[in-house]
JSON list of C-alpha atoms in Angstrom, two decimals:
[
{"chain": "A", "resi": 233, "resn": "TYR", "atom": "CA", "xyz": [36.34, -12.12, 23.00]},
{"chain": "A", "resi": 234, "resn": "GLY", "atom": "CA", "xyz": [33.96, -9.26, 21.67]},
{"chain": "A", "resi": 235, "resn": "TYR", "atom": "CA", "xyz": [32.78, -6.45, 18.13]},
{"chain": "A", "resi": 236, "resn": "ALA", "atom": "CA", "xyz": [34.53, -3.43, 18.57]},
{"chain": "A", "resi": 237, "resn": "THR", "atom": "CA", "xyz": [31.82, -1.32, 19.12]},
{"chain": "A", "resi": 238, "resn": "ASP", "atom": "CA", "xyz": [33.59, 2.54, 19.31]},
{"chain": "A", "resi": 239, "resn": "ARG", "atom": "CA", "xyz": [32.49, 3.64, 15.47]},
{"chain": "A", "resi": 240, "resn": "SER", "atom": "CA", "xyz": [28.90, 3.62, 17.08]},
{"chain": "A", "resi": 241, "resn": "LYS", "atom": "CA", "xyz": [30.17, 4.58, 20.35]},
{"chain": "A", "resi": 242, "resn": "GLY", "atom": "CA", "xyz": [28.24, 2.14, 22.07]},
{"chain": "A", "resi": 243, "resn": "VAL", "atom": "CA", "xyz": [25.34, 2.32, 20.27]},
{"chain": "A", "resi": 244, "resn": "VAL", "atom": "CA", "xyz": [23.77, -0.93, 18.37]},
{"chain": "A", "resi": 245, "resn": "PRO", "atom": "CA", "xyz": [20.67, -0.63, 15.56]},
{"chain": "A", "resi": 246, "resn": "ARG", "atom": "CA", "xyz": [18.09, -2.67, 16.70]},
{"chain": "A", "resi": 247, "resn": "LYS", "atom": "CA", "xyz": [17.78, -5.69, 14.56]},
{"chain": "A", "resi": 248, "resn": "PRO", "atom": "CA", "xyz": [14.09, -6.87, 13.17]},
{"chain": "A", "resi": 249, "resn": "VAL", "atom": "CA", "xyz": [12.47, -9.61, 15.21]},
{"chain": "A", "resi": 250, "resn": "PHE", "atom": "CA", "xyz": [9.92, -10.56, 12.60]},
{"chain": "A", "resi": 251, "resn": "GLY", "atom": "CA", "xyz": [12.58, -10.87, 9.85]},
{"chain": "A", "resi": 252, "resn": "TYR", "atom": "CA", "xyz": [14.94, -13.33, 12.23]},
{"chain": "A", "resi": 253, "resn": "ASP", "atom": "CA", "xyz": [12.73, -16.43, 11.06]},
{"chain": "A", "resi": 254, "resn": "LYS", "atom": "CA", "xyz": [10.66, -15.38, 7.96]},
{"chain": "A", "resi": 255, "resn": "GLU", "atom": "CA", "xyz": [10.60, -19.06, 7.72]},
{"chain": "A", "resi": 256, "resn": "HIS", "atom": "CA", "xyz": [8.13, -18.89, 11.30]},
{"chain": "A", "resi": 257, "resn": "ILE", "atom": "CA", "xyz": [6.09, -16.09, 9.90]},
{"chain": "A", "resi": 258, "resn": "LEU", "atom": "CA", "xyz": [5.49, -18.14, 7.02]},
{"chain": "A", "resi": 259, "resn": "SER", "atom": "CA", "xyz": [4.30, -20.70, 8.55]},
{"chain": "A", "resi": 260, "resn": "LEU", "atom": "CA", "xyz": [2.22, -18.56, 10.82]},
{"chain": "A", "resi": 261, "resn": "LEU", "atom": "CA", "xyz": [0.00, -17.76, 7.44]},
{"chain": "A", "resi": 262, "resn": "GLU", "atom": "CA", "xyz": [-1.28, -21.92, 7.07]},
{"chain": "A", "resi": 263, "resn": "PRO", "atom": "CA", "xyz": [-4.32, -21.01, 9.80]},
{"chain": "A", "resi": 264, "resn": "VAL", "atom": "CA", "xyz": [-5.51, -18.05, 7.87]},
{"chain": "A", "resi": 265, "resn": "PHE", "atom": "CA", "xyz": [-5.67, -19.80, 4.55]},
{"chain": "A", "resi": 266, "resn": "SER", "atom": "CA", "xyz": [-6.58, -22.94, 6.68]},
{"chain": "A", "resi": 267, "resn": "GLY", "atom": "CA", "xyz": [-10.66, -24.59, 5.57]},
{"chain": "A", "resi": 268, "resn": "LEU", "atom": "CA", "xyz": [-10.97, -22.36, 1.76]},
{"chain": "A", "resi": 269, "resn": "GLY", "atom": "CA", "xyz": [-10.70, -25.77, 0.25]},
{"chain": "A", "resi": 270, "resn": "GLY", "atom": "CA", "xyz": [-10.63, -25.12, -3.83]},
{"chain": "A", "resi": 271, "resn": "ASN", "atom": "CA", "xyz": [-7.07, -23.73, -4.36]},
{"chain": "A", "resi": 272, "resn": "CYS", "atom": "CA", "xyz": [-6.36, -21.91, -1.66]},
{"chain": "A", "resi": 273, "resn": "ASP", "atom": "CA", "xyz": [-2.40, -22.36, -0.24]},
{"chain": "A", "resi": 274, "resn": "TYR", "atom": "CA", "xyz": [-0.75, -20.37, 2.04]},
{"chain": "A", "resi": 275, "resn": "GLU", "atom": "CA", "xyz": [2.77, -21.65, 0.00]},
{"chain": "A", "resi": 276, "resn": "ARG", "atom": "CA", "xyz": [1.77, -20.21, -2.97]},
{"chain": "A", "resi": 277, "resn": "LEU", "atom": "CA", "xyz": [2.33, -17.02, -1.80]},
{"chain": "A", "resi": 278, "resn": "SER", "atom": "CA", "xyz": [6.10, -15.83, -3.55]},
{"chain": "A", "resi": 279, "resn": "ASP", "atom": "CA", "xyz": [8.86, -15.25, -1.59]},
{"chain": "A", "resi": 280, "resn": "GLU", "atom": "CA", "xyz": [8.95, -10.93, -2.51]},
{"chain": "A", "resi": 281, "resn": "THR", "atom": "CA", "xyz": [5.54, -10.85, -1.25]},
{"chain": "A", "resi": 282, "resn": "LEU", "atom": "CA", "xyz": [6.64, -12.16, 1.58]},
{"chain": "A", "resi": 283, "resn": "LYS", "atom": "CA", "xyz": [9.94, -9.97, 1.86]},
{"chain": "A", "resi": 284, "resn": "LEU", "atom": "CA", "xyz": [7.82, -6.81, 2.09]},
{"chain": "A", "resi": 285, "resn": "PHE", "atom": "CA", "xyz": [4.73, -8.32, 4.45]},
{"chain": "A", "resi": 286, "resn": "VAL", "atom": "CA", "xyz": [7.86, -9.09, 6.57]},
{"chain": "A", "resi": 287, "resn": "ASP", "atom": "CA", "xyz": [9.99, -6.03, 6.05]},
{"chain": "A", "resi": 288, "resn": "LYS", "atom": "CA", "xyz": [6.65, -4.42, 6.46]},
{"chain": "A", "resi": 289, "resn": "LEU", "atom": "CA", "xyz": [5.34, -5.90, 9.81]},
{"chain": "A", "resi": 290, "resn": "ASP", "atom": "CA", "xyz": [9.75, -5.06, 11.37]},
{"chain": "A", "resi": 291, "resn": "GLU", "atom": "CA", "xyz": [8.69, -1.29, 10.20]},
{"chain": "A", "resi": 292, "resn": "ILE", "atom": "CA", "xyz": [6.47, -0.85, 13.41]},
{"chain": "A", "resi": 293, "resn": "ASP", "atom": "CA", "xyz": [9.46, -1.94, 15.72]},
{"chain": "A", "resi": 294, "resn": "MET", "atom": "CA", "xyz": [12.29, -0.04, 13.95]},
{"chain": "A", "resi": 295, "resn": "GLN", "atom": "CA", "xyz": [10.09, 2.85, 13.06]},
{"chain": "A", "resi": 296, "resn": "ALA", "atom": "CA", "xyz": [8.35, 3.22, 16.17]},
{"chain": "A", "resi": 297, "resn": "ILE", "atom": "CA", "xyz": [4.81, 3.89, 14.37]},
{"chain": "A", "resi": 298, "resn": "HIS", "atom": "CA", "xyz": [2.87, 5.80, 17.18]},
{"chain": "A", "resi": 299, "resn": "TYR", "atom": "CA", "xyz": [-0.62, 4.31, 18.31]},
{"chain": "A", "resi": 300, "resn": "GLU", "atom": "CA", "xyz": [-2.18, 7.16, 17.66]},
{"chain": "A", "resi": 301, "resn": "GLU", "atom": "CA", "xyz": [-1.25, 7.40, 14.30]},
{"chain": "A", "resi": 302, "resn": "CYS", "atom": "CA", "xyz": [-0.75, 4.28, 12.51]},
{"chain": "A", "resi": 303, "resn": "GLU", "atom": "CA", "xyz": [-3.71, 4.96, 9.92]},
{"chain": "A", "resi": 304, "resn": "VAL", "atom": "CA", "xyz": [-1.19, 5.16, 6.92]},
{"chain": "A", "resi": 305, "resn": "TYR", "atom": "CA", "xyz": [0.98, 1.86, 8.25]},
{"chain": "A", "resi": 306, "resn": "VAL", "atom": "CA", "xyz": [-2.92, -0.13, 8.88]},
{"chain": "A", "resi": 307, "resn": "ASN", "atom": "CA", "xyz": [-3.59, 0.42, 5.44]},
{"chain": "A", "resi": 308, "resn": "GLN", "atom": "CA", "xyz": [-0.29, -0.53, 3.95]},
{"chain": "A", "resi": 309, "resn": "LEU", "atom": "CA", "xyz": [-1.20, -4.03, 6.09]},
{"chain": "A", "resi": 310, "resn": "ILE", "atom": "CA", "xyz": [-4.15, -4.57, 4.51]},
{"chain": "A", "resi": 311, "resn": "GLY", "atom": "CA", "xyz": [-3.46, -3.46, 1.45]},
{"chain": "A", "resi": 312, "resn": "LEU", "atom": "CA", "xyz": [-0.01, -5.68, 2.01]},
{"chain": "A", "resi": 313, "resn": "CYS", "atom": "CA", "xyz": [-2.91, -8.72, 2.80]},
{"chain": "A", "resi": 314, "resn": "ASN", "atom": "CA", "xyz": [-5.32, -8.07, -0.16]},
{"chain": "A", "resi": 315, "resn": "ALA", "atom": "CA", "xyz": [-2.30, -9.48, -2.01]},
{"chain": "A", "resi": 316, "resn": "ILE", "atom": "CA", "xyz": [-1.44, -12.16, 0.14]},
{"chain": "A", "resi": 317, "resn": "THR", "atom": "CA", "xyz": [-5.45, -13.03, -0.40]},
{"chain": "A", "resi": 318, "resn": "GLU", "atom": "CA", "xyz": [-5.25, -12.92, -3.79]},
{"chain": "A", "resi": 319, "resn": "GLU", "atom": "CA", "xyz": [-1.32, -14.60, -4.46]},
{"chain": "A", "resi": 320, "resn": "CYS", "atom": "CA", "xyz": [-2.81, -17.62, -2.18]},
{"chain": "A", "resi": 321, "resn": "THR", "atom": "CA", "xyz": [-6.42, -18.09, -3.23]},
{"chain": "A", "resi": 322, "resn": "SER", "atom": "CA", "xyz": [-6.40, -16.02, -6.56]},
{"chain": "A", "resi": 323, "resn": "LEU", "atom": "CA", "xyz": [-9.01, -13.82, -5.37]},
{"chain": "A", "resi": 324, "resn": "GLY", "atom": "CA", "xyz": [-9.08, -10.50, -3.21]},
{"chain": "A", "resi": 325, "resn": "PHE", "atom": "CA", "xyz": [-11.01, -8.57, -0.49]},
{"chain": "A", "resi": 326, "resn": "LEU", "atom": "CA", "xyz": [-13.37, -6.98, -3.46]},
{"chain": "A", "resi": 327, "resn": "ASP", "atom": "CA", "xyz": [-13.86, -10.04, -5.00]},
{"chain": "A", "resi": 328, "resn": "MET", "atom": "CA", "xyz": [-15.08, -12.17, -2.03]},
{"chain": "A", "resi": 329, "resn": "GLY", "atom": "CA", "xyz": [-17.50, -8.96, -1.34]},
{"chain": "A", "resi": 330, "resn": "ILE", "atom": "CA", "xyz": [-15.95, -8.09, 2.02]},
{"chain": "A", "resi": 331, "resn": "GLU", "atom": "CA", "xyz": [-14.24, -5.12, 2.13]},
{"chain": "A", "resi": 332, "resn": "SER", "atom": "CA", "xyz": [-16.44, -3.46, 4.05]},
{"chain": "A", "resi": 333, "resn": "GLU", "atom": "CA", "xyz": [-15.58, -5.70, 6.91]},
{"chain": "A", "resi": 334, "resn": "VAL", "atom": "CA", "xyz": [-11.74, -5.78, 6.19]},
{"chain": "A", "resi": 335, "resn": "MET", "atom": "CA", "xyz": [-11.76, -1.60, 6.87]},
{"chain": "A", "resi": 336, "resn": "THR", "atom": "CA", "xyz": [-13.19, -1.85, 9.66]},
{"chain": "A", "resi": 337, "resn": "GLU", "atom": "CA", "xyz": [-12.79, -5.59, 11.79]},
{"chain": "A", "resi": 338, "resn": "LEU", "atom": "CA", "xyz": [-9.64, -6.25, 10.02]},
{"chain": "A", "resi": 339, "resn": "ALA", "atom": "CA", "xyz": [-8.70, -2.67, 10.72]},
{"chain": "A", "resi": 340, "resn": "ARG", "atom": "CA", "xyz": [-8.88, -2.69, 14.14]},
{"chain": "A", "resi": 341, "resn": "ALA", "atom": "CA", "xyz": [-6.87, -6.19, 14.54]},
{"chain": "A", "resi": 342, "resn": "TRP", "atom": "CA", "xyz": [-4.09, -4.37, 13.29]},
{"chain": "A", "resi": 343, "resn": "ARG", "atom": "CA", "xyz": [-3.96, -1.59, 15.46]},
{"chain": "A", "resi": 344, "resn": "HIS", "atom": "CA", "xyz": [-4.72, -3.68, 17.85]},
{"chain": "A", "resi": 345, "resn": "PHE", "atom": "CA", "xyz": [-1.13, -5.47, 16.85]},
{"chain": "A", "resi": 346, "resn": "VAL", "atom": "CA", "xyz": [0.83, -1.85, 16.10]},
{"chain": "A", "resi": 347, "resn": "ARG", "atom": "CA", "xyz": [-0.14, -1.54, 19.92]},
{"chain": "A", "resi": 348, "resn": "LEU", "atom": "CA", "xyz": [0.61, -4.54, 21.20]},
{"chain": "A", "resi": 349, "resn": "VAL", "atom": "CA", "xyz": [4.45, -3.70, 19.88]},
{"chain": "A", "resi": 350, "resn": "TRP", "atom": "CA", "xyz": [4.34, -0.40, 20.18]},
{"chain": "A", "resi": 351, "resn": "ILE", "atom": "CA", "xyz": [4.07, -0.53, 23.93]},
{"chain": "A", "resi": 352, "resn": "ARG", "atom": "CA", "xyz": [7.46, -2.64, 23.81]},
{"chain": "A", "resi": 353, "resn": "ASP", "atom": "CA", "xyz": [7.57, -4.71, 27.22]},
{"chain": "A", "resi": 354, "resn": "LEU", "atom": "CA", "xyz": [10.10, -5.74, 28.87]},
{"chain": "A", "resi": 355, "resn": "GLU", "atom": "CA", "xyz": [10.15, -9.06, 27.32]},
{"chain": "A", "resi": 356, "resn": "TRP", "atom": "CA", "xyz": [9.79, -6.90, 23.83]},
{"chain": "A", "resi": 357, "resn": "GLU", "atom": "CA", "xyz": [12.42, -4.97, 24.75]},
{"chain": "A", "resi": 358, "resn": "ASN", "atom": "CA", "xyz": [14.90, -7.91, 25.81]},
{"chain": "A", "resi": 359, "resn": "LEU", "atom": "CA", "xyz": [14.76, -9.66, 23.24]},
{"chain": "A", "resi": 360, "resn": "VAL", "atom": "CA", "xyz": [15.25, -6.87, 20.92]},
{"chain": "A", "resi": 361, "resn": "ARG", "atom": "CA", "xyz": [18.19, -6.07, 22.72]},
{"chain": "A", "resi": 362, "resn": "CYS", "atom": "CA", "xyz": [19.24, -9.51, 22.52]},
{"chain": "A", "resi": 363, "resn": "LEU", "atom": "CA", "xyz": [19.20, -9.54, 18.79]},
{"chain": "A", "resi": 364, "resn": "SER", "atom": "CA", "xyz": [20.79, -6.21, 18.82]},
{"chain": "A", "resi": 365, "resn": "ASP", "atom": "CA", "xyz": [23.52, -6.84, 20.58]},
{"chain": "A", "resi": 366, "resn": "PRO", "atom": "CA", "xyz": [26.88, -8.09, 18.74]},
{"chain": "A", "resi": 367, "resn": "ASN", "atom": "CA", "xyz": [28.14, -9.82, 21.43]},
{"chain": "A", "resi": 368, "resn": "SER", "atom": "CA", "xyz": [25.21, -11.09, 22.75]},
{"chain": "A", "resi": 369, "resn": "GLU", "atom": "CA", "xyz": [26.57, -14.48, 23.31]},
{"chain": "A", "resi": 370, "resn": "TRP", "atom": "CA", "xyz": [29.17, -12.97, 25.36]},
{"chain": "A", "resi": 371, "resn": "SER", "atom": "CA", "xyz": [26.87, -11.25, 27.41]},
{"chain": "A", "resi": 372, "resn": "VAL", "atom": "CA", "xyz": [25.54, -13.42, 29.60]},
{"chain": "A", "resi": 373, "resn": "GLN", "atom": "CA", "xyz": [25.44, -11.61, 32.52]},
{"chain": "A", "resi": 374, "resn": "GLU", "atom": "CA", "xyz": [22.85, -9.08, 31.07]},
{"chain": "A", "resi": 375, "resn": "GLU", "atom": "CA", "xyz": [19.02, -9.49, 32.34]},
{"chain": "A", "resi": 376, "resn": "TYR", "atom": "CA", "xyz": [18.07, -9.56, 28.34]},
{"chain": "A", "resi": 377, "resn": "TYR", "atom": "CA", "xyz": [20.21, -12.14, 27.71]},
{"chain": "A", "resi": 378, "resn": "THR", "atom": "CA", "xyz": [19.16, -15.61, 26.28]},
{"chain": "A", "resi": 379, "resn": "GLN", "atom": "CA", "xyz": [20.86, -18.26, 25.23]},
{"chain": "A", "resi": 380, "resn": "ASP", "atom": "CA", "xyz": [18.30, -19.52, 22.45]},
{"chain": "A", "resi": 381, "resn": "PRO", "atom": "CA", "xyz": [16.58, -16.31, 20.63]},
{"chain": "A", "resi": 382, "resn": "SER", "atom": "CA", "xyz": [14.82, -18.62, 18.13]},
{"chain": "A", "resi": 383, "resn": "LYS", "atom": "CA", "xyz": [12.02, -19.71, 20.46]},
{"chain": "A", "resi": 384, "resn": "LEU", "atom": "CA", "xyz": [11.86, -16.30, 21.81]},
{"chain": "A", "resi": 385, "resn": "VAL", "atom": "CA", "xyz": [11.28, -14.59, 18.54]},
{"chain": "A", "resi": 386, "resn": "ARG", "atom": "CA", "xyz": [8.87, -17.19, 17.45]},
{"chain": "A", "resi": 387, "resn": "TYR", "atom": "CA", "xyz": [6.72, -17.29, 20.58]},
{"chain": "A", "resi": 388, "resn": "LEU", "atom": "CA", "xyz": [6.36, -13.05, 20.36]},
{"chain": "A", "resi": 389, "resn": "THR", "atom": "CA", "xyz": [5.86, -13.33, 16.91]},
{"chain": "A", "resi": 390, "resn": "SER", "atom": "CA", "xyz": [3.16, -15.59, 17.32]},
{"chain": "A", "resi": 391, "resn": "SER", "atom": "CA", "xyz": [1.42, -14.15, 19.93]},
{"chain": "A", "resi": 392, "resn": "LYS", "atom": "CA", "xyz": [1.75, -10.37, 18.38]},
{"chain": "A", "resi": 393, "resn": "LEU", "atom": "CA", "xyz": [0.29, -11.34, 15.41]},
{"chain": "A", "resi": 394, "resn": "LEU", "atom": "CA", "xyz": [-2.52, -13.64, 16.93]},
{"chain": "A", "resi": 395, "resn": "VAL", "atom": "CA", "xyz": [-5.40, -11.41, 16.48]},
{"chain": "A", "resi": 396, "resn": "PRO", "atom": "CA", "xyz": [-4.98, -10.18, 12.83]},
{"chain": "A", "resi": 397, "resn": "LEU", "atom": "CA", "xyz": [-3.93, -13.69, 11.82]},
{"chain": "A", "resi": 398, "resn": "GLN", "atom": "CA", "xyz": [-7.39, -15.24, 13.59]},
{"chain": "A", "resi": 399, "resn": "VAL", "atom": "CA", "xyz": [-9.68, -12.29, 12.10]},
{"chain": "A", "resi": 400, "resn": "TRP", "atom": "CA", "xyz": [-7.69, -12.39, 8.70]},
{"chain": "A", "resi": 401, "resn": "ASN", "atom": "CA", "xyz": [-9.35, -16.21, 8.86]},
{"chain": "A", "resi": 402, "resn": "VAL", "atom": "CA", "xyz": [-12.68, -15.55, 9.28]},
{"chain": "A", "resi": 403, "resn": "LEU", "atom": "CA", "xyz": [-13.00, -12.63, 6.84]},
{"chain": "A", "resi": 404, "resn": "LEU", "atom": "CA", "xyz": [-11.65, -15.33, 4.45]},
{"chain": "A", "resi": 405, "resn": "GLN", "atom": "CA", "xyz": [-14.16, -17.89, 5.95]},
{"chain": "A", "resi": 406, "resn": "VAL", "atom": "CA", "xyz": [-17.44, -15.51, 5.49]},
{"chain": "A", "resi": 407, "resn": "GLY", "atom": "CA", "xyz": [-15.64, -14.34, 2.17]},
{"chain": "A", "resi": 408, "resn": "TRP", "atom": "CA", "xyz": [-14.71, -17.51, 0.38]},
{"chain": "A", "resi": 409, "resn": "LYS", "atom": "CA", "xyz": [-18.60, -18.99, 1.11]},
{"chain": "A", "resi": 410, "resn": "GLN", "atom": "CA", "xyz": [-19.75, -15.67, -0.54]},
{"chain": "A", "resi": 411, "resn": "ALA", "atom": "CA", "xyz": [-17.91, -16.18, -3.59]},
{"chain": "A", "resi": 412, "resn": "ARG", "atom": "CA", "xyz": [-18.60, -19.28, -3.79]},
{"chain": "A", "resi": 413, "resn": "LYS", "atom": "CA", "xyz": [-21.91, -18.97, -3.46]},
{"chain": "A", "resi": 414, "resn": "ASP", "atom": "CA", "xyz": [-21.60, -16.31, -6.09]},
{"chain": "A", "resi": 415, "resn": "LYS", "atom": "CA", "xyz": [-20.22, -18.83, -8.65]},
{"chain": "A", "resi": 416, "resn": "ILE", "atom": "CA", "xyz": [-22.75, -21.43, -8.57]},
{"chain": "A", "resi": 417, "resn": "HIS", "atom": "CA", "xyz": [-25.32, -18.86, -9.05]},
{"chain": "A", "resi": 418, "resn": "GLN", "atom": "CA", "xyz": [-24.04, -17.02, -12.12]},
{"chain": "A", "resi": 419, "resn": "TYR", "atom": "CA", "xyz": [-24.23, -21.03, -13.81]},
{"chain": "A", "resi": 420, "resn": "VAL", "atom": "CA", "xyz": [-27.46, -22.05, -12.98]}
]
């Protein structure tokens, strides 16, 4: 009934959580870009950039990046946020004049995200065990068993990403207004 794990001596590699449902991660970007107006739309994001973003999100858990040594990782996330912003709005953080705010506030929010994943709470670990277990559908007696892991994936990924996505949205609202003012003043 089960899949053999003899080759790995019963040890199975961790499976990605954020990559489990990429469409859900894409849908979480909708509120980041909503209300900006103009030609801004989260659906302009390319599949390649979405994959890079999701892979980078999964890296925190898959490579066990330490909270106190996460500056490089956070800077990479900020770089991806800038690339996503450029694809979805045609303007980057520098164009909007918010680069210093991004480097402080968005970096702080992404460090918060790192800490949330880094602590590996029981609910998160049980989800990873469930997703990683090749025999999870038959492991009903295990404490990590979840009949429908997709609901738990959506809940946990949404809750872990809540703060950085909200901060990103607030910064874009401010930056977009500033960029619009600058554009209007160019024509006057």
